[in-house]
PDB file of C-alpha atoms and ligand atoms in Angstrom:
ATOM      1  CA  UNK L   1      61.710 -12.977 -24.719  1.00  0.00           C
ATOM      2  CA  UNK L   2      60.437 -16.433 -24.108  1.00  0.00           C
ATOM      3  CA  UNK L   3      56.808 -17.458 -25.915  1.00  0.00           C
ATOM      4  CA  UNK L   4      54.437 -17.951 -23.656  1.00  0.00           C
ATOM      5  CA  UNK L   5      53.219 -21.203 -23.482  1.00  0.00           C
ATOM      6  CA  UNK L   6      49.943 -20.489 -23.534  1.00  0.00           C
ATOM      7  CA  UNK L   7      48.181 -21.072 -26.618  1.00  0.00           C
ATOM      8  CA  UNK L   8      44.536 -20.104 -27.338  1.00  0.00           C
ATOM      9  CA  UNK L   9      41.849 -20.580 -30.808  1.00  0.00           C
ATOM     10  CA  UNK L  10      38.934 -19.230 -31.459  1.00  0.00           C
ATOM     11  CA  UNK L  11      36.353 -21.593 -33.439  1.00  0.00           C
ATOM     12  CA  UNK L  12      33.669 -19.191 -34.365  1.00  0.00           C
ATOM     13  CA  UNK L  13      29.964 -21.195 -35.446  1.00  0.00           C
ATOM     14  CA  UNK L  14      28.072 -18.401 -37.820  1.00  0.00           C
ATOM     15  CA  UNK L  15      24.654 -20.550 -37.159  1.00  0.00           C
ATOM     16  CA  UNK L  16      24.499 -19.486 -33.544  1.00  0.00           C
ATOM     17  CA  UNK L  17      26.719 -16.762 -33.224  1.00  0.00           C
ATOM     18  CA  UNK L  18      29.137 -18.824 -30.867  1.00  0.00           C
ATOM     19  CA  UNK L  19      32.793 -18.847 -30.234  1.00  0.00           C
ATOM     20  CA  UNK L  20      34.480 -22.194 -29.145  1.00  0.00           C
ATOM     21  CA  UNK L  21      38.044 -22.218 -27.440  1.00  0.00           C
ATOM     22  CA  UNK L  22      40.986 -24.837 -27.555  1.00  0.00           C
ATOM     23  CA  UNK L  23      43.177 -23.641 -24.817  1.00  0.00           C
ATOM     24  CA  UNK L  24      46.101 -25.513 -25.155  1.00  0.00           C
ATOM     25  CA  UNK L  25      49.693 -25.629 -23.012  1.00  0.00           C
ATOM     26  CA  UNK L  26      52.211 -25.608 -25.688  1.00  0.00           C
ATOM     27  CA  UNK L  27      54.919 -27.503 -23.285  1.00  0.00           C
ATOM     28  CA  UNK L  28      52.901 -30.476 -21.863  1.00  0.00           C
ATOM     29  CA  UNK L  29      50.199 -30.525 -24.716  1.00  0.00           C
ATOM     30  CA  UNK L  30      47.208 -30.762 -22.481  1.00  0.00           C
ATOM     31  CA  UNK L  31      44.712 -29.191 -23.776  1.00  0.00           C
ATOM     32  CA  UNK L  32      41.147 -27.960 -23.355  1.00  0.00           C
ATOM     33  CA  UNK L  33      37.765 -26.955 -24.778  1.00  0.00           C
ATOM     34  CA  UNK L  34      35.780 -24.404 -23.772  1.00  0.00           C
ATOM     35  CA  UNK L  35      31.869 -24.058 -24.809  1.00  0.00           C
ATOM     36  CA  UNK L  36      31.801 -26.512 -27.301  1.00  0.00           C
ATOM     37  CA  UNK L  37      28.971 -26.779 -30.621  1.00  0.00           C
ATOM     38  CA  UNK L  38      26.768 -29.574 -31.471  1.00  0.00           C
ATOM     39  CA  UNK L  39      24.623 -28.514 -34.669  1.00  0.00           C
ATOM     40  CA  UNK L  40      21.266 -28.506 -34.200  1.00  0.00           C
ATOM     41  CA  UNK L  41      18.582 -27.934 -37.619  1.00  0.00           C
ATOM     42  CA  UNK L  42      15.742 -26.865 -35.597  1.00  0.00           C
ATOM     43  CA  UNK L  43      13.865 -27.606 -39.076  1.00  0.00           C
ATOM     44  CA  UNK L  44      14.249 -31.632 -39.571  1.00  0.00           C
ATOM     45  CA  UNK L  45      15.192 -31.892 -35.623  1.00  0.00           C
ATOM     46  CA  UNK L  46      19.001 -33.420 -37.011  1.00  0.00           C
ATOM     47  CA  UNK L  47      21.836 -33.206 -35.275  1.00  0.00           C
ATOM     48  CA  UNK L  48      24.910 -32.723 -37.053  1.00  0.00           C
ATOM     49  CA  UNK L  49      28.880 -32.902 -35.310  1.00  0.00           C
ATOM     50  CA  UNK L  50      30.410 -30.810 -38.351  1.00  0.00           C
ATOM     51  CA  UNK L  51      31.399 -28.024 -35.571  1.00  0.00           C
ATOM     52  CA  UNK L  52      32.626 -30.436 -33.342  1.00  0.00           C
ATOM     53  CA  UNK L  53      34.488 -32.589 -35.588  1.00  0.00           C
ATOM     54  CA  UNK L  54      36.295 -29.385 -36.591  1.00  0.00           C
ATOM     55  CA  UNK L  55      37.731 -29.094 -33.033  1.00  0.00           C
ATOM     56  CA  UNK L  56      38.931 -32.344 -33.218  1.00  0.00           C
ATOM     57  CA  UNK L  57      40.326 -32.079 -36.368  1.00  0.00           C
ATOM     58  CA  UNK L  58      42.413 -29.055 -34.775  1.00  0.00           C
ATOM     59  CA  UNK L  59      43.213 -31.200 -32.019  1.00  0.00           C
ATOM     60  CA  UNK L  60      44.665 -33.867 -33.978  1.00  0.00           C
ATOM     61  CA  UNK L  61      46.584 -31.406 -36.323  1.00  0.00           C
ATOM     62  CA  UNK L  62      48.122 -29.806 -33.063  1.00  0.00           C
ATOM     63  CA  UNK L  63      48.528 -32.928 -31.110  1.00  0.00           C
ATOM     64  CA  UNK L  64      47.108 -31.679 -28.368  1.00  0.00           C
ATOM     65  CA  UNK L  65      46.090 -34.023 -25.422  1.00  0.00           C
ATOM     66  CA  UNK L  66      42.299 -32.525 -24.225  1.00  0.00           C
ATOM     67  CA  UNK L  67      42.317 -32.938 -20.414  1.00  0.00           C
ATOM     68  CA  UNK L  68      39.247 -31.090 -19.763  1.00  0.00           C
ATOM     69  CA  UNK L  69      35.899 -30.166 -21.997  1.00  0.00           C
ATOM     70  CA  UNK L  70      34.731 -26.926 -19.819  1.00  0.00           C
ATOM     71  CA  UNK L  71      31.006 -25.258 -20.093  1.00  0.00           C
ATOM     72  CA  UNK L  72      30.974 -21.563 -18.944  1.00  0.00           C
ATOM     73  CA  UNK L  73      27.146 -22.072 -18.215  1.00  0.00           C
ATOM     74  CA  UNK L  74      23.432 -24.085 -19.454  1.00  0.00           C
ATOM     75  CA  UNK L  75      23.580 -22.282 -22.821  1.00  0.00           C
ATOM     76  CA  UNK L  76      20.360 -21.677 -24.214  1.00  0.00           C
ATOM     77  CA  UNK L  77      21.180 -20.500 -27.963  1.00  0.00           C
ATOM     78  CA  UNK L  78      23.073 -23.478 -28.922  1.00  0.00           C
ATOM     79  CA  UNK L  79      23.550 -27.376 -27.785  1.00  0.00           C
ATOM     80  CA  UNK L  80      26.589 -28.740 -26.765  1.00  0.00           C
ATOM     81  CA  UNK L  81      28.987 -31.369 -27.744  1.00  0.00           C
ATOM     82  CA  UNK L  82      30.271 -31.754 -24.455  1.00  0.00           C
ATOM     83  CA  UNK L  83      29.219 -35.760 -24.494  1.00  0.00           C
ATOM     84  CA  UNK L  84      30.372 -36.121 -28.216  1.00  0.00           C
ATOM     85  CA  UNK L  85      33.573 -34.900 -27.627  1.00  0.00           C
ATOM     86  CA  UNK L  86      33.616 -36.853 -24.342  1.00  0.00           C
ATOM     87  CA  UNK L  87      33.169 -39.729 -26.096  1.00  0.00           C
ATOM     88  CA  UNK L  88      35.579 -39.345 -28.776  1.00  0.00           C
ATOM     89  CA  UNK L  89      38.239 -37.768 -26.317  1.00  0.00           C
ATOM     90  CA  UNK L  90      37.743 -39.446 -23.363  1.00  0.00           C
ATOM     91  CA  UNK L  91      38.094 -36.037 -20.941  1.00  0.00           C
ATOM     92  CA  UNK L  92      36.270 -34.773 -18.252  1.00  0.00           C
ATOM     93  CA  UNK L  93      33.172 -32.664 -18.854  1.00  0.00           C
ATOM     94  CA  UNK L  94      32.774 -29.666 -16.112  1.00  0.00           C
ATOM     95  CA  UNK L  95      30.385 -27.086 -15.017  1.00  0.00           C
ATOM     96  CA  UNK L  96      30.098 -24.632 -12.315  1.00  0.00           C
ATOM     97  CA  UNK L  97      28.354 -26.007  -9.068  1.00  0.00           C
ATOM     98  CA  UNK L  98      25.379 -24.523  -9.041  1.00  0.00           C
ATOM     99  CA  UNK L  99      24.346 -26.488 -12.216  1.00  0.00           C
ATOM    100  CA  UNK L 100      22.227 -28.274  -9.259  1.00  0.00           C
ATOM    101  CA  UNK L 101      19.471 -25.111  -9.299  1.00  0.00           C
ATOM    102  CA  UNK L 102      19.479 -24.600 -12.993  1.00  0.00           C
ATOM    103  CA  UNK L 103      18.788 -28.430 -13.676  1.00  0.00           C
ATOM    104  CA  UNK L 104      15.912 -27.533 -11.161  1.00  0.00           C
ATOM    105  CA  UNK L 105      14.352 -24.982 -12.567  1.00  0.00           C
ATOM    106  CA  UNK L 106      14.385 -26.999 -16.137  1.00  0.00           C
ATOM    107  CA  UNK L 107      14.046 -30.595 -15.048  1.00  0.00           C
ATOM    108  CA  UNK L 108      10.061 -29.442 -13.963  1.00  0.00           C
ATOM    109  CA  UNK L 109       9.578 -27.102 -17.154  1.00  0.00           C
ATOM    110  CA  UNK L 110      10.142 -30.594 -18.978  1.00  0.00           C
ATOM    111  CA  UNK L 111       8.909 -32.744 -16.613  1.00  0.00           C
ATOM    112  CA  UNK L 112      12.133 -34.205 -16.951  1.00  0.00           C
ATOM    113  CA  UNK L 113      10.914 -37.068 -13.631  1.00  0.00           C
ATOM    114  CA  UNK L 114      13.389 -38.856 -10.940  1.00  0.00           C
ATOM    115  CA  UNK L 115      15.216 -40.592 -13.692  1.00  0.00           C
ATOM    116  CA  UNK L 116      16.716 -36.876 -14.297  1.00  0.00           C
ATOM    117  CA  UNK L 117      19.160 -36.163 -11.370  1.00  0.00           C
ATOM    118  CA  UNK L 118      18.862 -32.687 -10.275  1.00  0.00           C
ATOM    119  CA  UNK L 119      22.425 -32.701  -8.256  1.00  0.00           C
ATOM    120  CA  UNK L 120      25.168 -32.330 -11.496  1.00  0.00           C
ATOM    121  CA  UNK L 121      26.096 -35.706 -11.216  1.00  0.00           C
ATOM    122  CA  UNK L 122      25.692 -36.344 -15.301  1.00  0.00           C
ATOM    123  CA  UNK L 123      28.954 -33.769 -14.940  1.00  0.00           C
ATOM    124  CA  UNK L 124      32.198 -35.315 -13.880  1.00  0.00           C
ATOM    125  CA  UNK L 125      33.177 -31.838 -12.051  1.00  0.00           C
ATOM    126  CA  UNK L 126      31.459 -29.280 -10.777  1.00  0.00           C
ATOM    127  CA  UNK L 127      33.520 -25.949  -9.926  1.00  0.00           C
ATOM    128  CA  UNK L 128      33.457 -23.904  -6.610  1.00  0.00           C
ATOM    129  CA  UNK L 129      34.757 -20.626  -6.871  1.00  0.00           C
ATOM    130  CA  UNK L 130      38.708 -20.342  -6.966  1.00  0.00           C
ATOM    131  CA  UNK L 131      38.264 -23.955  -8.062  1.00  0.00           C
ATOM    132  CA  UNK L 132      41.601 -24.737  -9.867  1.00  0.00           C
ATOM    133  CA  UNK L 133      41.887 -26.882 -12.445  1.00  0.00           C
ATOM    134  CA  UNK L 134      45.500 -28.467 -13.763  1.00  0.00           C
ATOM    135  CA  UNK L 135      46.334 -28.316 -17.225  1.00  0.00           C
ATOM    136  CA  UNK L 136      49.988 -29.121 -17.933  1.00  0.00           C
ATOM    137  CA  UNK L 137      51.945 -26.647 -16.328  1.00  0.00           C
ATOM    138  CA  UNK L 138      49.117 -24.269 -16.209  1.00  0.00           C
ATOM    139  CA  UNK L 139      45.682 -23.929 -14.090  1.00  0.00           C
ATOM    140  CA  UNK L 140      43.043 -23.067 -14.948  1.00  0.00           C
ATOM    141  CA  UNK L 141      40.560 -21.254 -11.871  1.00  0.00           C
ATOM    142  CA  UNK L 142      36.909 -20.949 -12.169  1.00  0.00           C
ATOM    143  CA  UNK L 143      35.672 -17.598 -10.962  1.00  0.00           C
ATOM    144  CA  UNK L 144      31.541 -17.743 -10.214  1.00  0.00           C
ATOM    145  CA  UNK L 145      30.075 -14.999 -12.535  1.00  0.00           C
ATOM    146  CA  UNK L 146      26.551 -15.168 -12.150  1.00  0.00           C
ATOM    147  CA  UNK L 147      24.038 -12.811 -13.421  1.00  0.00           C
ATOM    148  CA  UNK L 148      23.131 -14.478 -16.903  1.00  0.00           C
ATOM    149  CA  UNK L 149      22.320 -17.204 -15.013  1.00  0.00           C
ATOM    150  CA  UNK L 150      22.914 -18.332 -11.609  1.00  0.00           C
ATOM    151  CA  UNK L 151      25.501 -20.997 -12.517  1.00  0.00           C
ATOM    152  CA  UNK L 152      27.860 -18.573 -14.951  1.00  0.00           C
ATOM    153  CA  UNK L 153      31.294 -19.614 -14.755  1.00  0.00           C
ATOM    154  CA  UNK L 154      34.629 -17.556 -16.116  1.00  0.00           C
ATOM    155  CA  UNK L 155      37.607 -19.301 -16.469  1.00  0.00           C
ATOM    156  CA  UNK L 156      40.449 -17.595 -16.287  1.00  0.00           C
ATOM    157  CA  UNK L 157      44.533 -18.400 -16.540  1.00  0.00           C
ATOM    158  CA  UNK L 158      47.100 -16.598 -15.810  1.00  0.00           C
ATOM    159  CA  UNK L 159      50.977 -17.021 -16.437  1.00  0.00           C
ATOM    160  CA  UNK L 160      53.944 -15.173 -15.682  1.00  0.00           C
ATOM    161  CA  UNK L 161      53.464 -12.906 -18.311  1.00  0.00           C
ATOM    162  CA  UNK L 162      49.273 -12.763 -18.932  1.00  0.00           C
ATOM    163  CA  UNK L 163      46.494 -13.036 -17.929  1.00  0.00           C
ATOM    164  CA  UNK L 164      43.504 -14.341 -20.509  1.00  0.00           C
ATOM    165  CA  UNK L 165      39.554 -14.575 -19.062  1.00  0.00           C
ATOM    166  CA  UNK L 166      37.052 -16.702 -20.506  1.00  0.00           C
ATOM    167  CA  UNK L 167      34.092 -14.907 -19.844  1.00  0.00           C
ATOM    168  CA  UNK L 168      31.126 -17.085 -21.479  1.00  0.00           C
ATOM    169  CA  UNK L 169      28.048 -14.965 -21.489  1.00  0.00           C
ATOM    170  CA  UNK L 170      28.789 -11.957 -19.284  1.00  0.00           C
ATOM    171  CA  UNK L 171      30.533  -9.445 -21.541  1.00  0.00           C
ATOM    172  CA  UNK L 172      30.156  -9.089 -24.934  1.00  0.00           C
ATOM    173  CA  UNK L 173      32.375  -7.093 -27.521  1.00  0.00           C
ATOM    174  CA  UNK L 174      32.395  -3.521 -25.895  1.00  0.00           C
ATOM    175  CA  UNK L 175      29.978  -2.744 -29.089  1.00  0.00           C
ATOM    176  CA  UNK L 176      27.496  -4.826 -28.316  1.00  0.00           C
ATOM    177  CA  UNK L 177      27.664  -4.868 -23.776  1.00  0.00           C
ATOM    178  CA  UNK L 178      26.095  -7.433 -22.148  1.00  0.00           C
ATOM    179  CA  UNK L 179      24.440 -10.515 -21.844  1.00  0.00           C
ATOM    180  CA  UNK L 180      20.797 -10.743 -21.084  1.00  0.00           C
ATOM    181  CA  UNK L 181      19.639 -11.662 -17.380  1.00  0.00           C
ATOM    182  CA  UNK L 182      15.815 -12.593 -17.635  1.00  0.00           C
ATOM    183  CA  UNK L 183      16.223 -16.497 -17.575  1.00  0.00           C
ATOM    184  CA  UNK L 184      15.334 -18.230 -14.698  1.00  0.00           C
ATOM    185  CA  UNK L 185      17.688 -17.700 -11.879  1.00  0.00           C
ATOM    186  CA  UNK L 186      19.098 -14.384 -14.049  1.00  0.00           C
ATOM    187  CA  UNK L 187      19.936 -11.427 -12.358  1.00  0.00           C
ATOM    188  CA  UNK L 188      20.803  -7.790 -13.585  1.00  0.00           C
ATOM    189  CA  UNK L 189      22.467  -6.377 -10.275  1.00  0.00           C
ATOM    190  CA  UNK L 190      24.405  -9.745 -10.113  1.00  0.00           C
ATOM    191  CA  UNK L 191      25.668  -9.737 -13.436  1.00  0.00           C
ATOM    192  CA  UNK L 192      26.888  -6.080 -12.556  1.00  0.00           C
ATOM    193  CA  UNK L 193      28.721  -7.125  -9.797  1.00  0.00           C
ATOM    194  CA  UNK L 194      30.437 -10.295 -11.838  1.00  0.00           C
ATOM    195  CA  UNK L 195      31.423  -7.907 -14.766  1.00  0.00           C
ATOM    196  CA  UNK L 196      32.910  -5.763 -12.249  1.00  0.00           C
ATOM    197  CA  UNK L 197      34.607  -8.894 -11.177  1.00  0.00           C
ATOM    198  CA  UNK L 198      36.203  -9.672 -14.216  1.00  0.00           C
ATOM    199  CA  UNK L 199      36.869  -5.943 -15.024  1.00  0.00           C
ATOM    200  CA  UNK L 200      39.215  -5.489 -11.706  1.00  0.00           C
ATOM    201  CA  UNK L 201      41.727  -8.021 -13.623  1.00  0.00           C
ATOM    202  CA  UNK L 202      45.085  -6.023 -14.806  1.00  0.00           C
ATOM    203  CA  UNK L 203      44.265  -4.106 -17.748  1.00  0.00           C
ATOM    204  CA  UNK L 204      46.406  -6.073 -20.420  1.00  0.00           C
ATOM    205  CA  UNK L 205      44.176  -9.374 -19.607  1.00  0.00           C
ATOM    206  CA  UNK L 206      42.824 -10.728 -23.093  1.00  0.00           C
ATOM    207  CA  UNK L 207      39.203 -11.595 -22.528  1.00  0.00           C
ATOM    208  CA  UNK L 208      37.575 -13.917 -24.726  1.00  0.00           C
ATOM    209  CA  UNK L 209      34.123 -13.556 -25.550  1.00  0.00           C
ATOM    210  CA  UNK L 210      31.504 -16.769 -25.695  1.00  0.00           C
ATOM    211  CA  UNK L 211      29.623 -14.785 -28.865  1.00  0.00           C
ATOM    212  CA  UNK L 212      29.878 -12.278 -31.323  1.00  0.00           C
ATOM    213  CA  UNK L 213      26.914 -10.836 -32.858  1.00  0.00           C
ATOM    214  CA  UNK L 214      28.628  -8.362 -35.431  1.00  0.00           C
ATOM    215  CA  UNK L 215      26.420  -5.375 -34.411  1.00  0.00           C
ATOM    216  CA  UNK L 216      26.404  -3.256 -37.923  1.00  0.00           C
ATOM    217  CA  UNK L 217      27.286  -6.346 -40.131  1.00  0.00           C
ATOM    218  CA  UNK L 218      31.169  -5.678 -38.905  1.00  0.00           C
ATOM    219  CA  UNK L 219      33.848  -9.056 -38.886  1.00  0.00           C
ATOM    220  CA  UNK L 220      33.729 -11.214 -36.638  1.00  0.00           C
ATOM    221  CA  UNK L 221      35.338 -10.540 -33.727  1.00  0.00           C
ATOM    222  CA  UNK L 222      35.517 -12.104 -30.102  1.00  0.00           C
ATOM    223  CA  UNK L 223      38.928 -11.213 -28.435  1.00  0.00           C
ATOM    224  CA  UNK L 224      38.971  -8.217 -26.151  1.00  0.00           C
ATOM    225  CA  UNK L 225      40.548  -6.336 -22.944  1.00  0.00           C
ATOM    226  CA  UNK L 226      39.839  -5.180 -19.562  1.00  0.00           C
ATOM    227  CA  UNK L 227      41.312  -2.240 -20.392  1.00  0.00           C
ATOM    228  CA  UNK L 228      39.390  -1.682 -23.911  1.00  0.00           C
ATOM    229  CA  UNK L 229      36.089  -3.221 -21.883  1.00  0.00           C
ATOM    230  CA  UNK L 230      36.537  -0.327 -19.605  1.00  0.00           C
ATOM    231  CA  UNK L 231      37.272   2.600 -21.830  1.00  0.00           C
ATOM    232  CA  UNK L 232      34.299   1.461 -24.133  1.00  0.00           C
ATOM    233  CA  UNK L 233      31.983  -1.387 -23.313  1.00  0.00           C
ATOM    234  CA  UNK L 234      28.470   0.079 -24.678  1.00  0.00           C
ATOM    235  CA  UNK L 235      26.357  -0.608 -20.977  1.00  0.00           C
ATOM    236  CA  UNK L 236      29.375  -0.936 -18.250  1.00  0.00           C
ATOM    237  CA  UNK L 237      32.305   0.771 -19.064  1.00  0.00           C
ATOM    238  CA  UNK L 238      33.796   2.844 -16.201  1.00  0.00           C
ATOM    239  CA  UNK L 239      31.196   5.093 -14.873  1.00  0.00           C
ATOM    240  CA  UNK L 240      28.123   3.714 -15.223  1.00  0.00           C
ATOM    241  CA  UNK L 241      27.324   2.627 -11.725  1.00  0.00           C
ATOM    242  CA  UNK L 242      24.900  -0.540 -10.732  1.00  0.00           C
ATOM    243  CA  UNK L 243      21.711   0.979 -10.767  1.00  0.00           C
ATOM    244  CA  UNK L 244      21.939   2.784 -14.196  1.00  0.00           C
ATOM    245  CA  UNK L 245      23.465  -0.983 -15.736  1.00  0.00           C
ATOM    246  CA  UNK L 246      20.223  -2.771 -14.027  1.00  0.00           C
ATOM    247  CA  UNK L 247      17.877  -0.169 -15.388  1.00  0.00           C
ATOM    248  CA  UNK L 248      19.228  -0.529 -18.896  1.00  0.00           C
ATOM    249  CA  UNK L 249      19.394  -4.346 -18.524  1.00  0.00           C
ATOM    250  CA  UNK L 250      15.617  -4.897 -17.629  1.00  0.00           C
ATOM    251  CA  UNK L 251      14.698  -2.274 -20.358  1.00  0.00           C
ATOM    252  CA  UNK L 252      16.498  -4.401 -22.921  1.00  0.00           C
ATOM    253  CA  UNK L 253      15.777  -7.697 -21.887  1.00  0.00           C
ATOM    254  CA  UNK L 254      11.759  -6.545 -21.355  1.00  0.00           C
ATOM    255  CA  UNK L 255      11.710  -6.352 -25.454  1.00  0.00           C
ATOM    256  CA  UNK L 256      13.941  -9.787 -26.331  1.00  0.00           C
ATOM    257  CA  UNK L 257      12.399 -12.722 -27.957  1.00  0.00           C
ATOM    258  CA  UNK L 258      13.369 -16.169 -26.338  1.00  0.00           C
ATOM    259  CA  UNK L 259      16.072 -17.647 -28.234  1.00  0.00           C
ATOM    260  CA  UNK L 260      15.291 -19.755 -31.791  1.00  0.00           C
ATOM    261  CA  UNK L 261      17.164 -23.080 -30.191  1.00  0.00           C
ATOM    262  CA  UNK L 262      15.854 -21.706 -26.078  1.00  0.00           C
ATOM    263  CA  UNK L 263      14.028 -25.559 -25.490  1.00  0.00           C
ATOM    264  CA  UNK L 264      16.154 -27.728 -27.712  1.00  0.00           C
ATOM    265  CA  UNK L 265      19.387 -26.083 -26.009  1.00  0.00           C
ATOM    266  CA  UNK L 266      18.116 -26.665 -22.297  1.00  0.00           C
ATOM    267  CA  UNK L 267      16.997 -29.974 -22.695  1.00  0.00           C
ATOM    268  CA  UNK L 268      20.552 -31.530 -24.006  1.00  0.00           C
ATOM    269  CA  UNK L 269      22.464 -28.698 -22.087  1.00  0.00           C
ATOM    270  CA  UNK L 270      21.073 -30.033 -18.878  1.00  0.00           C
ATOM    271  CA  UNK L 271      22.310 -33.412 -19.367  1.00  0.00           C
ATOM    272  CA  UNK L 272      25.604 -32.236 -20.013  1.00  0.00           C
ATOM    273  CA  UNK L 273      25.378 -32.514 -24.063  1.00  0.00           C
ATOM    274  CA  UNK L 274      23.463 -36.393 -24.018  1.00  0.00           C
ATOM    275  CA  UNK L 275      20.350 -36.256 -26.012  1.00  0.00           C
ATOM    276  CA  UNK L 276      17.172 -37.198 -24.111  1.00  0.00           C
ATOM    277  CA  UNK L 277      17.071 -41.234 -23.276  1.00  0.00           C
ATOM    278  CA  UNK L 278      15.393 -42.973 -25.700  1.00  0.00           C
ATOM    279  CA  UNK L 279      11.719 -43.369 -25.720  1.00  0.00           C
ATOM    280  CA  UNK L 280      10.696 -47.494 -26.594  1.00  0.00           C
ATOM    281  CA  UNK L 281      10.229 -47.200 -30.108  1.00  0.00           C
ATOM    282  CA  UNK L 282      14.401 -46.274 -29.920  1.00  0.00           C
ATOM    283  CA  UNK L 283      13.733 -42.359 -31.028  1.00  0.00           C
ATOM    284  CA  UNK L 284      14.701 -40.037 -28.701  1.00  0.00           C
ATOM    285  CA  UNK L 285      12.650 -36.768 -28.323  1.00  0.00           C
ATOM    286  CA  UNK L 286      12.965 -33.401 -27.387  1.00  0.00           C
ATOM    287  CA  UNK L 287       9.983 -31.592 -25.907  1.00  0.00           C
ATOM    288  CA  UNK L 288       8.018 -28.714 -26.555  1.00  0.00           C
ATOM    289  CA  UNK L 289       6.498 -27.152 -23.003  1.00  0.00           C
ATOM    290  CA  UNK L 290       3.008 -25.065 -24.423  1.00  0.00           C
ATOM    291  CA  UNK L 291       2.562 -21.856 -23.076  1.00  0.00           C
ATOM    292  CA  UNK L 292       4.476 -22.442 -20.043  1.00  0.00           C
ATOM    293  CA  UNK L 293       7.585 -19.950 -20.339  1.00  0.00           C
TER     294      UNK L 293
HETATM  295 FE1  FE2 X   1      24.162 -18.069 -22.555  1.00  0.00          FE
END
């Protein structure tokens, strides 16, 4: 049998528990990067591209030509490279298109003013649903999967012979269920009906998961299936119906803590992985909003 030509890696960052993706077409060599890493030591407020410069170190090693640097969503556990790797790859950054009511929502927690544009445009594209995007001889389509936020994006590619989901934060290993859905704009019932979404894709489909949190200290692990999501996800495999899920959900989220990296994350996430501007002593700053969430 022919090899596929689709090729994907996993680049898993133990700080925050993330998975990054090179998704590459082995014929053309266009490449891209899914939910990239920039390190962030809340500590000494440094920024480090160790995680990043890994991916490109991959890239180089595979030759691969990176077309596209995807975000599944506005992460709030981790910032992204998106504008490093821009910079260093020259590729277009893209988000889902409702980045516009996210950027919203945050742009007034951090009072971010009219120089911060509330309409994507610091993205190059912003993704309908059933966008497609081109990537060699394979596309890429962005499915809307809202729920962890409003703006949640899966990718997903298929091929004459698979199917393979990137499902940022919707699903988690079937150990560990779901995302959470109390952020602004989150929403239990929705994230139901996106999961659903994703789970009426054929059975063999390889789903790759945007974090693994090794429930029980067990390897990491961040490649799945519809079919094993189904038979065992811990809160939606098959049977449990909406308004058991959205019960759970709420339950859980009620006793979460925010997120160590929550305001850093937003604040660069926003801008599509820049930094804040510069304040006029040349340091740039991130904020701290007091008693506000
Ligand atoms: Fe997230």
């Amino acid at each position: 049998m022919e090899e596929s030509n689709l090729h994907v890696e996993g680049f898993f960052d133990s700080a925050t528990s993330t998975v990054s993706y090179l998704l590459l077409d082995r014929a053309t060599q266009a490449a891209a990067i899914i939910d990239s890493v920039l390190d962030y030591d809340p500590k000494s407020g440094r920024t480090r591209t160790a995680s990043a410069d890994r991916l490109l170190a991959r890239v180089a090693e595979l030759g691969a030509r990176i077309e596209w640097i995807l975000e599944t969503h506005v992460h709030a556990d981790h910032l992204s490279a998106a504008a490093y790797l821009k910079e260093k790859l020259g590729a277009k950054v893209a988000i889902g298109d409702r980045i516009a009511s996210v950027q919203q929502v945050f742009g007034h927690l951090f009072n971010a003013g009219p120089a911060f544009a509330i309409d994507g445009s610091q993205f190059d594209r912003l993704l309908a649903d059933g966008d497609m995007l081109p990537l060699g001889n394979l596309s890429i389509e962005a499915w809307q999967t809202p729920g962890h936020t409003p703006a949640c994006l899966t990718y997903v590619v298929r091929t004459g012979e698979e199917t393979v989901a990137f499902v940022g934060d919707t699903l988690f290993m079937p150990d560990y269920g779901t995302a959470r859905c109390d952020f602004p704009g989150g929403d239990a019932a929705m994230l139901y009906r996106s999961i659903r979404r994703i789970l009426s894709l054929p059975e063999a489909t390889t789903l790759y998961m945007c974090h693994d949190y090794r429930p029980g200290g067990r390897e990491v692990a961040y490649v799945s299936t519809v079919s094993a999501q189904r038979a065992a996800n811990v809160h939606i495999h098959d049977g449990v119906d909406e308004a058991a899920f959205v019960t759970m959900r709420c339950a859980r989220d009620a006793q979460l803590e925010a997120p160590v990296l929550l305001l850093p994350s937003v604040q660069v996430n926003m801008r599509a992985g820049e930094l804040p501007p510069p304040e006029d002593n040349g340091t740039r700053y991130l904020k701290i909003p007091l008693n506000a969430l």
